[in-house]
Coordinates of C-alpha atoms in Angstrom, one line a residue:
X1030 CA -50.3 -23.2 61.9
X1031 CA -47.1 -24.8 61.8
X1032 CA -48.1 -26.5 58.2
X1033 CA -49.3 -23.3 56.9
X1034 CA -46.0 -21.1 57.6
X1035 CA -44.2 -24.2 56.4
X1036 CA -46.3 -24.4 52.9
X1037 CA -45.6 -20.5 52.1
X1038 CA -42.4 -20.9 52.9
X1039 CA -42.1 -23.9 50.2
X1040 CA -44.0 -21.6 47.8
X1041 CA -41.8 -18.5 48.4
X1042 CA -38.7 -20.4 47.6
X1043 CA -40.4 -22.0 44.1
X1044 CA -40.9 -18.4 43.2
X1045 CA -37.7 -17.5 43.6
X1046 CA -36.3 -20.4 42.3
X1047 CA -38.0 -20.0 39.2
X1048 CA -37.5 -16.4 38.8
X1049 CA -34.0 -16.9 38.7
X1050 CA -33.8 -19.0 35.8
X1051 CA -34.7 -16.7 32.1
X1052 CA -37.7 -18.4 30.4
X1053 CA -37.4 -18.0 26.6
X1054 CA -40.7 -17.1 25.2
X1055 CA -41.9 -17.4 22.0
X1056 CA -40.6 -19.2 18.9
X1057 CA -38.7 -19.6 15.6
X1058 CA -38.5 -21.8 13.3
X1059 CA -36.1 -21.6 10.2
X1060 CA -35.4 -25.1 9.2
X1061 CA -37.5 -24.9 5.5
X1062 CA -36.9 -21.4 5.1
X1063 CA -35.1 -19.7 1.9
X1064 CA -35.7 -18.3 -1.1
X1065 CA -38.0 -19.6 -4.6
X1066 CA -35.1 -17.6 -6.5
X1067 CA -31.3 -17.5 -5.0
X1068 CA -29.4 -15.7 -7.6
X1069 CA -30.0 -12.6 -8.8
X1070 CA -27.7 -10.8 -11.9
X1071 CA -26.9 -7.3 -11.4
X1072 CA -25.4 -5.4 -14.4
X1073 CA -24.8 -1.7 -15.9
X1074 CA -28.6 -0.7 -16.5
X1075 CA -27.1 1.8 -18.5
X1076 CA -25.0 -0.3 -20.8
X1077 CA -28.4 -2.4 -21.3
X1078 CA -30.7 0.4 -22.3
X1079 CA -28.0 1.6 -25.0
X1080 CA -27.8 -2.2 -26.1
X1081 CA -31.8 -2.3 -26.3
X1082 CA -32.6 0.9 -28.3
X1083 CA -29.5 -0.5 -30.8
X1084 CA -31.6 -3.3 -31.0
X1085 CA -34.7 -1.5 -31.4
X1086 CA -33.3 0.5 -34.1
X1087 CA -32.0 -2.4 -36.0
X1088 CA -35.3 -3.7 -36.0
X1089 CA -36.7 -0.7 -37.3
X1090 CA -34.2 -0.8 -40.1
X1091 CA -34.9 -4.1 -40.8
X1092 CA -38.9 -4.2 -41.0
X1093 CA -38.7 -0.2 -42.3
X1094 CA -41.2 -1.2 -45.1
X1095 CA -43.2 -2.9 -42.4
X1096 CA -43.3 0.1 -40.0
X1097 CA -44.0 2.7 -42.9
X1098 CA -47.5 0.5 -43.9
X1099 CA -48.0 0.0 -40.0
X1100 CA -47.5 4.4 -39.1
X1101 CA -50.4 4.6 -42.7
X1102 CA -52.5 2.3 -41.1
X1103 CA -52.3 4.1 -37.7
X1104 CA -53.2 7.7 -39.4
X1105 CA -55.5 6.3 -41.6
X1106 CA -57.4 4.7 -38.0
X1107 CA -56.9 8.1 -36.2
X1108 CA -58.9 10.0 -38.8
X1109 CA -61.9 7.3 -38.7
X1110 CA -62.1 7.9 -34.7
X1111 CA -62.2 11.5 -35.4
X1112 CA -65.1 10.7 -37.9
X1113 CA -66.9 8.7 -35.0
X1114 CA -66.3 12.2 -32.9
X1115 CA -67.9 14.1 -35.0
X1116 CA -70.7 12.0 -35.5
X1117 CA -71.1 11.5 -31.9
X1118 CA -70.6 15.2 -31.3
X1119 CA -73.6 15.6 -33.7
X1120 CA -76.0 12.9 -32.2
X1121 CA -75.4 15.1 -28.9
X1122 CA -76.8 18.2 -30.6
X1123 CA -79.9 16.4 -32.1
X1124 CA -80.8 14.8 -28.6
X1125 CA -80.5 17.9 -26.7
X1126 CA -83.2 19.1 -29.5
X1127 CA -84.8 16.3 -29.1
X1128 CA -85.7 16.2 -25.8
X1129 CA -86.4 20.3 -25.5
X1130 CA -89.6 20.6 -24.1
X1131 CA -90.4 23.4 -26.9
X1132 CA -89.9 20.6 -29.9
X1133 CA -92.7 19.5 -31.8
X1134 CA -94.1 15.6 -32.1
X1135 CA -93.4 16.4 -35.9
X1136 CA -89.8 18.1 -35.5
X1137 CA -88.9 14.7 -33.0
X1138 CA -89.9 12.6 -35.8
X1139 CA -87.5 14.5 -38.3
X1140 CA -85.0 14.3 -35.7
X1141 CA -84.7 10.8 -35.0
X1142 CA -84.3 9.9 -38.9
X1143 CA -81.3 11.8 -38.8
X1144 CA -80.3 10.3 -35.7
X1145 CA -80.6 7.1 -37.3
X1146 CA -78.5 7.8 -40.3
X1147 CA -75.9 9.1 -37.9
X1148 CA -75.8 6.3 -36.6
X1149 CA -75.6 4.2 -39.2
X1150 CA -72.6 5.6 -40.5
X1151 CA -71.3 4.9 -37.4
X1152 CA -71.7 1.4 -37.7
X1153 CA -69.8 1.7 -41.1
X1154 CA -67.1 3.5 -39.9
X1155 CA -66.8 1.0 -37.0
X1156 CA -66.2 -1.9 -39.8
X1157 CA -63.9 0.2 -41.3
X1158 CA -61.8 0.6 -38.5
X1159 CA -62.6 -3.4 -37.2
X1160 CA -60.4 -4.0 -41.2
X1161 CA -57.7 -1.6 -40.0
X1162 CA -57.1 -3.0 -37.0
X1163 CA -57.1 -6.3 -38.4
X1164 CA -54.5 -5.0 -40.8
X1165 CA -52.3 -3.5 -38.5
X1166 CA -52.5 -7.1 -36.5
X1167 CA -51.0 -8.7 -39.0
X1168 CA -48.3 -6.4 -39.7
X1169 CA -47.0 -6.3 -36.3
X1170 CA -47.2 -10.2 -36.0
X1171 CA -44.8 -10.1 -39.6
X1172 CA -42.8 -7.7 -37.1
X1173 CA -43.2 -9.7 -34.5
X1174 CA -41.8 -13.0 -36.3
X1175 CA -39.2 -10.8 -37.7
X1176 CA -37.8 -10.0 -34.5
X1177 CA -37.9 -13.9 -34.0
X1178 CA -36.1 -14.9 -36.3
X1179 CA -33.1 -12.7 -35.4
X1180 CA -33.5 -13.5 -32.3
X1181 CA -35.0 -10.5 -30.6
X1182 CA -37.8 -9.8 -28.6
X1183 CA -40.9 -7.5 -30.6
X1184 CA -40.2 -4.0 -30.7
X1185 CA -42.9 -3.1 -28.4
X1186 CA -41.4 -5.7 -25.9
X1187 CA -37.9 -3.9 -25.9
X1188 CA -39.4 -0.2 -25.4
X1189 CA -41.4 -2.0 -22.1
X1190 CA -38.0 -3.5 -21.6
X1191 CA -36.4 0.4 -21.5
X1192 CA -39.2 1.8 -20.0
X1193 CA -38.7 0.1 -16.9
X1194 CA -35.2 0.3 -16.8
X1195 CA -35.4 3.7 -17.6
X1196 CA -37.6 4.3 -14.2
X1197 CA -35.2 2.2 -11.7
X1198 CA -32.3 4.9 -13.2
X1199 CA -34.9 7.5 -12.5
X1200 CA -36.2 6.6 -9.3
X1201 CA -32.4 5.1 -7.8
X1202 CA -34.3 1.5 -7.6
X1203 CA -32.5 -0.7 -6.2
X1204 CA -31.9 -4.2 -7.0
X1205 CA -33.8 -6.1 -4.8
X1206 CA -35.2 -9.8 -3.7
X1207 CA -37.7 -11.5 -2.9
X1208 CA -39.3 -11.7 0.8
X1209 CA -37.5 -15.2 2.3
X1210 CA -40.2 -17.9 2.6
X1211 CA -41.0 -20.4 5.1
X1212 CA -39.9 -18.3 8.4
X1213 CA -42.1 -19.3 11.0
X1214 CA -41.7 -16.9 14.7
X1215 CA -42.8 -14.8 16.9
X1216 CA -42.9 -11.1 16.0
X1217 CA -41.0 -9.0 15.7
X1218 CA -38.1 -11.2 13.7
X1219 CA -35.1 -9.3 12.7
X1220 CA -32.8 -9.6 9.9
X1221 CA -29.5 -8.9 9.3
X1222 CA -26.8 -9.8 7.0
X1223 CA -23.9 -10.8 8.3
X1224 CA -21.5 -11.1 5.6
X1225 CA -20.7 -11.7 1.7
X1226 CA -18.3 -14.0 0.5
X1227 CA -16.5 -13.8 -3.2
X1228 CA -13.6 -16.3 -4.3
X1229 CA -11.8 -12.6 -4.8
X1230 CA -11.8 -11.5 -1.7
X1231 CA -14.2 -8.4 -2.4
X1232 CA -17.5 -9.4 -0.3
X1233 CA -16.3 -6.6 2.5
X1234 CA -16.4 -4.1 -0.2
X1235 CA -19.9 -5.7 -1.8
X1236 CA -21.2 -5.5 1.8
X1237 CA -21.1 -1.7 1.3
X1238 CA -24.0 -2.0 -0.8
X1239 CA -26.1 -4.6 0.9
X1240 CA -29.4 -3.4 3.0
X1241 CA -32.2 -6.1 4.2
X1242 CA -35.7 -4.6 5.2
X1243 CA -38.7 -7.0 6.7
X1244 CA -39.8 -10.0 5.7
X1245 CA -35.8 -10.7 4.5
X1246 CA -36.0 -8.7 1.8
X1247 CA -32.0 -8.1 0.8
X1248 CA -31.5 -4.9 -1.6
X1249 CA -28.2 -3.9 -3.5
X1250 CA -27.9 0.0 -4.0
X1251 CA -28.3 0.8 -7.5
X1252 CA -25.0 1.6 -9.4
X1253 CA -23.2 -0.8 -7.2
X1254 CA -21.2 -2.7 -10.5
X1255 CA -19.6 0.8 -10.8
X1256 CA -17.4 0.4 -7.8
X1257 CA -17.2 -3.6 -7.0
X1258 CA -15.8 -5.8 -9.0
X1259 CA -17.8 -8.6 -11.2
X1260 CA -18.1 -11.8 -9.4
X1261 CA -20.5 -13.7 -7.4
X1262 CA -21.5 -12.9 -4.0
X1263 CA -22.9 -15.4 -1.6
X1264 CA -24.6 -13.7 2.0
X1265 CA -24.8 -14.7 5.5
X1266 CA -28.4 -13.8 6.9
X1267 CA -29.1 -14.1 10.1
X1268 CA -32.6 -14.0 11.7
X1269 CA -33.8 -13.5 15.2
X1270 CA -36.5 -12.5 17.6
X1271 CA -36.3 -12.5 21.9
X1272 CA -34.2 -15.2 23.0
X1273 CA -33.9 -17.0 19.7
X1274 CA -31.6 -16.7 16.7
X1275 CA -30.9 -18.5 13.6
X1276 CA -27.9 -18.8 10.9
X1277 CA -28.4 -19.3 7.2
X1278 CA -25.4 -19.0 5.3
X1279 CA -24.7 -18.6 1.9
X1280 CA -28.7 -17.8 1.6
X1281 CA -28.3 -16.0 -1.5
X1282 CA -26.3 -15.0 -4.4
X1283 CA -25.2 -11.9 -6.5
X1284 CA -23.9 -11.9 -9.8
X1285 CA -22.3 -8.6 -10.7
X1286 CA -21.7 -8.6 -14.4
X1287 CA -19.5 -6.7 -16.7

């Protein structure tokens, strides 16, 4: 009896011994963790769509003669499709006759002649289009090379180019990274930037601007070269989860250009 009130007594006080002291659960490892891309350029997205569509119109100076042949081609390809329409329009009418119970073995046979030679005209106004769109290939390669050799993406590159930009302005995108790699814990893991640094003393006023959502993705508010000077910005991230926390300075830089 006395060995069994000594042996709870022994486990009582390993409880409590135990209890006493925090065990940290989980873990986190950062040690390979970062970004493939560590720099990212943040300029005036309007001053870059004006300098594209200056481009653009250059271009379209330059290669006018090129562009006037490449508009023909493009009516003169429109009008074969609606060709192909109507023809296809009219096949439709001649197999709903067709196929009426109330048509005749004799009237079927008329109707699949001109069915046929529907058809074939189809097949020639295919060709026809298959030369215009070889045409029109060729031209925009001679525009293509002429953009090359003044050193200029293809027009149809620089309208993507302000199409995009155009929706970030439209949609107050902001300027964002990539999710950091190689961060290896247990959920949740929170980020948080800590600070910015600039050679100018500015990063306080950068740090205005800077957000960081899951996964260590750090975004920059749109606009934000309007009211912080240009310069780079290096940032502090810090990531944690229960009990564990981890530094990584200088993760990432921002260049804010003129």
């Amino acid at each position: 009896m006395m060995k069994t009130i000594i042996l709870l007594l022994i486990l009582g006080c390993s409880i409590l011994f135990f209890g006493c002291h925090d065990v940290t659960v989980g873990y986190l490892f950062t040690e390979n963790a970062g970004y493939s891309k560590d720099t990212l350029y943040i300029f005036s997205i309007e001053g870059k769509i004006e300098k594209l569509e200056g481009n653009l119109e250059y271009l379209k100076e330059f290669t006018a003669e090129l562009q006037k042949e490449l508009d023909r081609l493009e009516e003169e390809a429109n009008k074969l499709y609606s060709k192909l329409d109507e023809i296809y329009d009219a096949q439709d009418i001649l197999y709903d006759e067709y196929y009426d119970p109330a048509t005749t073995v004799a009237r079927k046979e008329e109707l699949m002649i001109e069915i046929q030679k529907l058809s074939d005209r189809a097949d020639e106004l295919y060709e026809q289009v298959g030369e215009v769109d070889q045409q029109q290939a060729d031209i925009s390669d001679q525009i293509d090379n002429a953009s090359n050799e003044l050193g200029m993406d293809s027009p149809n590159v620089i309208k993507e180019q302000i199409r995009k930009y155009q929706e970030q302005i439209d949609f107050n995108i902001p300027w964002r990274t990539s999710q950091i790699e190689s961060v290896l814990g247990t959920e949740p893991i929170i980020y948080t930037v800590l600070d910015a640094k600039n050679t100018q003393g500015n990063g306080d006023k950068f740090m205005e601007y800077v957000h960081v959502q899951g996964g260590g993705l750090i975004y920059v508010d749109l606009g934000v070269e309007k009211h912080v000077p240009a310069g780079a910005y290096t940032v502090t991230l810090e990531i944690r989860n229960e009990g564990r926390t981890r530094i990584m300075e200088d993760v990432y830089t921002f260049v804010i250009q003129n």
